[in-house]
C-alpha positions as a LaTeX table, in Angstrom:
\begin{tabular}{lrrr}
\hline
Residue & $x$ (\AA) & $y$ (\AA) & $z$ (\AA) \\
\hline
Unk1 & 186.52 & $-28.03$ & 138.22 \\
Unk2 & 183.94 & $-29.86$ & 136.10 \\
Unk3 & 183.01 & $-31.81$ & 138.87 \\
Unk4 & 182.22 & $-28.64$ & 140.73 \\
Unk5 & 180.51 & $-26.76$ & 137.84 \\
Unk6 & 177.79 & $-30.09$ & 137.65 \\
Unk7 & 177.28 & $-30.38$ & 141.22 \\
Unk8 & 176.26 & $-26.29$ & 141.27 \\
Unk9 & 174.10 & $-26.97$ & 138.29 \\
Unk10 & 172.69 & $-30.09$ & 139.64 \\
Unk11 & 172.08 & $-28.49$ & 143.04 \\
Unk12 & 170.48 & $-25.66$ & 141.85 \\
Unk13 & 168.25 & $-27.61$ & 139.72 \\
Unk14 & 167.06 & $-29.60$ & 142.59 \\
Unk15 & 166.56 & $-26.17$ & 144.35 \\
Unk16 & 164.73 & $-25.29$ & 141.48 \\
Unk17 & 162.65 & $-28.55$ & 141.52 \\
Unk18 & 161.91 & $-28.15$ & 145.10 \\
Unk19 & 160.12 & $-24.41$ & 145.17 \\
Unk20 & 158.10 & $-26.17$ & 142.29 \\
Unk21 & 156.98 & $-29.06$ & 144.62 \\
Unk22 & 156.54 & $-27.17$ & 147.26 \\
Unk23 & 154.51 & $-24.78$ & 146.27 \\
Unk24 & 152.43 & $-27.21$ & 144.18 \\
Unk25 & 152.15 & $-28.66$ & 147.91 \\
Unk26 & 150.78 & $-25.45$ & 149.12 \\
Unk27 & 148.48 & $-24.80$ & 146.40 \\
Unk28 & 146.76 & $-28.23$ & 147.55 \\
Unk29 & 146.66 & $-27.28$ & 151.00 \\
Unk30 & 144.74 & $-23.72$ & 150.53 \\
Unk31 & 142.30 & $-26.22$ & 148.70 \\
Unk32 & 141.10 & $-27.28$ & 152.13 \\
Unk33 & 139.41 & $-30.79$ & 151.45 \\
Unk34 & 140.63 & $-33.57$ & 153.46 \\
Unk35 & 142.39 & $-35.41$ & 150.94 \\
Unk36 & 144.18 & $-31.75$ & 149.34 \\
Unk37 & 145.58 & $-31.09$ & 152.51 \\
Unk38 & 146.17 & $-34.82$ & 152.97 \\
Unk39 & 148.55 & $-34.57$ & 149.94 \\
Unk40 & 149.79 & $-31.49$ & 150.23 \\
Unk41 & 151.25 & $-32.28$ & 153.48 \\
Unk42 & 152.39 & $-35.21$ & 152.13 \\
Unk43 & 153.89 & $-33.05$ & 148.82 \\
Unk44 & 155.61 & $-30.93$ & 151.15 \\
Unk45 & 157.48 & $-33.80$ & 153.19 \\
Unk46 & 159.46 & $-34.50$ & 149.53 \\
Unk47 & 161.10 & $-31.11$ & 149.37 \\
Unk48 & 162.06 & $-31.38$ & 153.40 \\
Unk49 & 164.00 & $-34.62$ & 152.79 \\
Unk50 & 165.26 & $-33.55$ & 149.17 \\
Unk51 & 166.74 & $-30.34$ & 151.11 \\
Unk52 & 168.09 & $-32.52$ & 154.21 \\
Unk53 & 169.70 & $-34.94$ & 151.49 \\
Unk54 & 171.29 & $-32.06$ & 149.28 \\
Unk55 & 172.51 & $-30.13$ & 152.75 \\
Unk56 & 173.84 & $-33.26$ & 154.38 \\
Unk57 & 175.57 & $-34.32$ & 150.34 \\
Unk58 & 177.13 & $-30.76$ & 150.30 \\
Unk59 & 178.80 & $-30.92$ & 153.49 \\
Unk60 & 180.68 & $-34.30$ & 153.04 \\
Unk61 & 181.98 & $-32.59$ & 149.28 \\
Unk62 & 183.10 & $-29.46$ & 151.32 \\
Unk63 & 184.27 & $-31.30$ & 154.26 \\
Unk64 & 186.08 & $-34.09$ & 151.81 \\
Unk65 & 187.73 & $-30.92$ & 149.82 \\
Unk66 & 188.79 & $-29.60$ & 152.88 \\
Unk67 & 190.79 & $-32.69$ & 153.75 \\
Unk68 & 192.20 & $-32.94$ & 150.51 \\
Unk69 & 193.52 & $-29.84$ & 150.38 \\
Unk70 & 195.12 & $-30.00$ & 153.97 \\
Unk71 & 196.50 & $-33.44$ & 152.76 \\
Unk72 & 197.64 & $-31.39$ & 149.40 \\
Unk73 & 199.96 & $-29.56$ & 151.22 \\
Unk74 & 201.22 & $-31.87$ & 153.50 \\
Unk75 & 201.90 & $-33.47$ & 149.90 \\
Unk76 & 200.44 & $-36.28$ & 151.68 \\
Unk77 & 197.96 & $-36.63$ & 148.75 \\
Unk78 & 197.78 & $-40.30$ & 146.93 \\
Unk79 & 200.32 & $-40.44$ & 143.61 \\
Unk80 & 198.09 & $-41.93$ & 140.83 \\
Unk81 & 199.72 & $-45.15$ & 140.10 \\
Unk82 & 196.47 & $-47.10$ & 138.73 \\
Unk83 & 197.53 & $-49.00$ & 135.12 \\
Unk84 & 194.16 & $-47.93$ & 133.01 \\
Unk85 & 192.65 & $-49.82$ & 129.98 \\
Unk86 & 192.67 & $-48.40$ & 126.34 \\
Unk87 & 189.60 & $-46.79$ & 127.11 \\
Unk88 & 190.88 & $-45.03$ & 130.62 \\
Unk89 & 189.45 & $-46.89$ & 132.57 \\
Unk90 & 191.21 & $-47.94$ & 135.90 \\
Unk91 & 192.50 & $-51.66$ & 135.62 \\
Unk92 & 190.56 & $-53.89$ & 138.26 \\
Unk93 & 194.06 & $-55.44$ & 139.10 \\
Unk94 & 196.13 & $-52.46$ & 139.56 \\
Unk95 & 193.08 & $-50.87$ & 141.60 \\
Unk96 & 193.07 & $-53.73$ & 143.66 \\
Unk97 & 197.00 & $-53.57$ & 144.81 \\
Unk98 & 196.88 & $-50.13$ & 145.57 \\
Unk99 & 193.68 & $-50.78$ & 147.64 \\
Unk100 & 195.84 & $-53.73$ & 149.52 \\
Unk101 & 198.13 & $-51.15$ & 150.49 \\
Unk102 & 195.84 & $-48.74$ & 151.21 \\
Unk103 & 194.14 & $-51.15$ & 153.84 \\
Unk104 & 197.34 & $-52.28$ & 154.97 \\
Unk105 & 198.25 & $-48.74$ & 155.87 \\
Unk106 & 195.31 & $-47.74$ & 157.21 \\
Unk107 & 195.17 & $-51.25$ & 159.84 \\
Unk108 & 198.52 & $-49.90$ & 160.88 \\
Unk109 & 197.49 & $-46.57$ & 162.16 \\
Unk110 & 193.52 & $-46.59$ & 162.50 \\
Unk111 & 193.60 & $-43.25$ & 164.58 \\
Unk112 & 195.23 & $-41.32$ & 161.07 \\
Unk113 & 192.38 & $-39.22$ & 158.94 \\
Unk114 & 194.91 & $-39.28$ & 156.56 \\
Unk115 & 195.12 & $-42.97$ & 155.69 \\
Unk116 & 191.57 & $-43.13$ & 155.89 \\
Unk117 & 191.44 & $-40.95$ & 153.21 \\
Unk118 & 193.73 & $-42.42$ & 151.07 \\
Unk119 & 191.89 & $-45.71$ & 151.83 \\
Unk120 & 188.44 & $-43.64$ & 150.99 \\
Unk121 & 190.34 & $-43.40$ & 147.61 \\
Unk122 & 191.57 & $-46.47$ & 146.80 \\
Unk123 & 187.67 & $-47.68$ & 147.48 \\
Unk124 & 186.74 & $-45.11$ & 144.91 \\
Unk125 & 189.37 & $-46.47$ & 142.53 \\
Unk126 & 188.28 & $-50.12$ & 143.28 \\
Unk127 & 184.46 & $-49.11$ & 142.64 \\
Unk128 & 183.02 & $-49.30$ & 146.35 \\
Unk129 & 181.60 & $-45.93$ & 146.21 \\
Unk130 & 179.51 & $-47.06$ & 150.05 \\
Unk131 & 182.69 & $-48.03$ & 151.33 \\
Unk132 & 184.48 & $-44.79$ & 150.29 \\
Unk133 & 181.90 & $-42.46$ & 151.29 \\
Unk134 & 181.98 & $-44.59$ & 154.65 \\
Unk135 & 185.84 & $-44.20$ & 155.37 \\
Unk136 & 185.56 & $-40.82$ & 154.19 \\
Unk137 & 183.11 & $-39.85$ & 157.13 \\
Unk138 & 185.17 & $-41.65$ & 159.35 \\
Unk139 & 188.62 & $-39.66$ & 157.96 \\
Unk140 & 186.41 & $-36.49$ & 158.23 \\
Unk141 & 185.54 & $-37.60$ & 161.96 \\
Unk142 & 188.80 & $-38.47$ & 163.33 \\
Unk143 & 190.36 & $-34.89$ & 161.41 \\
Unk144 & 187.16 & $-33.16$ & 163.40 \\
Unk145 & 188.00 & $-34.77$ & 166.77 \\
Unk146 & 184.65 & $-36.53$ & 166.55 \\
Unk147 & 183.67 & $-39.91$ & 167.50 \\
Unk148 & 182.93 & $-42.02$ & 164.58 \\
Unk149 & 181.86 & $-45.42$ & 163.95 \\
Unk150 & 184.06 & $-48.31$ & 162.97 \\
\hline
\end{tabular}
């Protein structure tokens, strides 16, 4: 839930951030010199992409969350069994050996969202955040019906 609650905040934030830019952008523009509406144009293109990124961002979370909870009650969801250090922290080692499996499982039946998933998480565990996100979408794609990349 904490996770949730920052992501709102940060999100609207951003939101926040981009009405400020943006009109900052249009402010230049009704200027009307060359270079104002040069860089307004150009402040305006920040907010487009900032608003593309956040969209895109929010529907891999709700997409993701949808997964899990399908996989929830399947009760096809990943048992934590990572050792952790004195601190919490998830041991490298024990992170590792679940990932092993993980790939393992997920080389034996490549069509199956769900071990993609639990491989997405086991690459989360094991600190590839690019490689999670990555067999995420393609868990996401092959639950969706949609072609995905390999």
């Amino acid at each position: 839930m904490r996770a949730k609650i920052t992501y709102a905040v940060t999100a609207a934030v951003l939101v926040v951030y981009f009405v400020l830019v943006g009109s900052r952008g249009v402010l230049l523009i009704q200027n009307g010199t060359p270079v104002t509406v040069t860089f307004g144009v150009a402040v305006l293109i920040l907010p487009v992409i900032g608003v593309w990124f956040l969209w895109k961002n929010t529907q891999f979370v709700r997409n993701a969350n949808r997964l899990a909870a399908e996989l929830d009650a399947e009760g096809g969801l990943p048992v934590d069994e990572l050792r952790r250090t004195a601190s919490g922290r998830i041991d490298r080692d024990s992170a590792d050996e679940v990932f092993a499996r993980r790939k393992a499982e997920t080389e034996a039946a490549p069509d199956d969202w769900r071990s993609w998933f639990r491989l997405a998480v086991a690459y989360h565990d094991a600190r590839d955040t690019p490689r999670a996100r990555k067999a995420m979408q393609r868990a996401i794609a092959l639950h969706d019906g949609k072609p995905s990349q390999a």
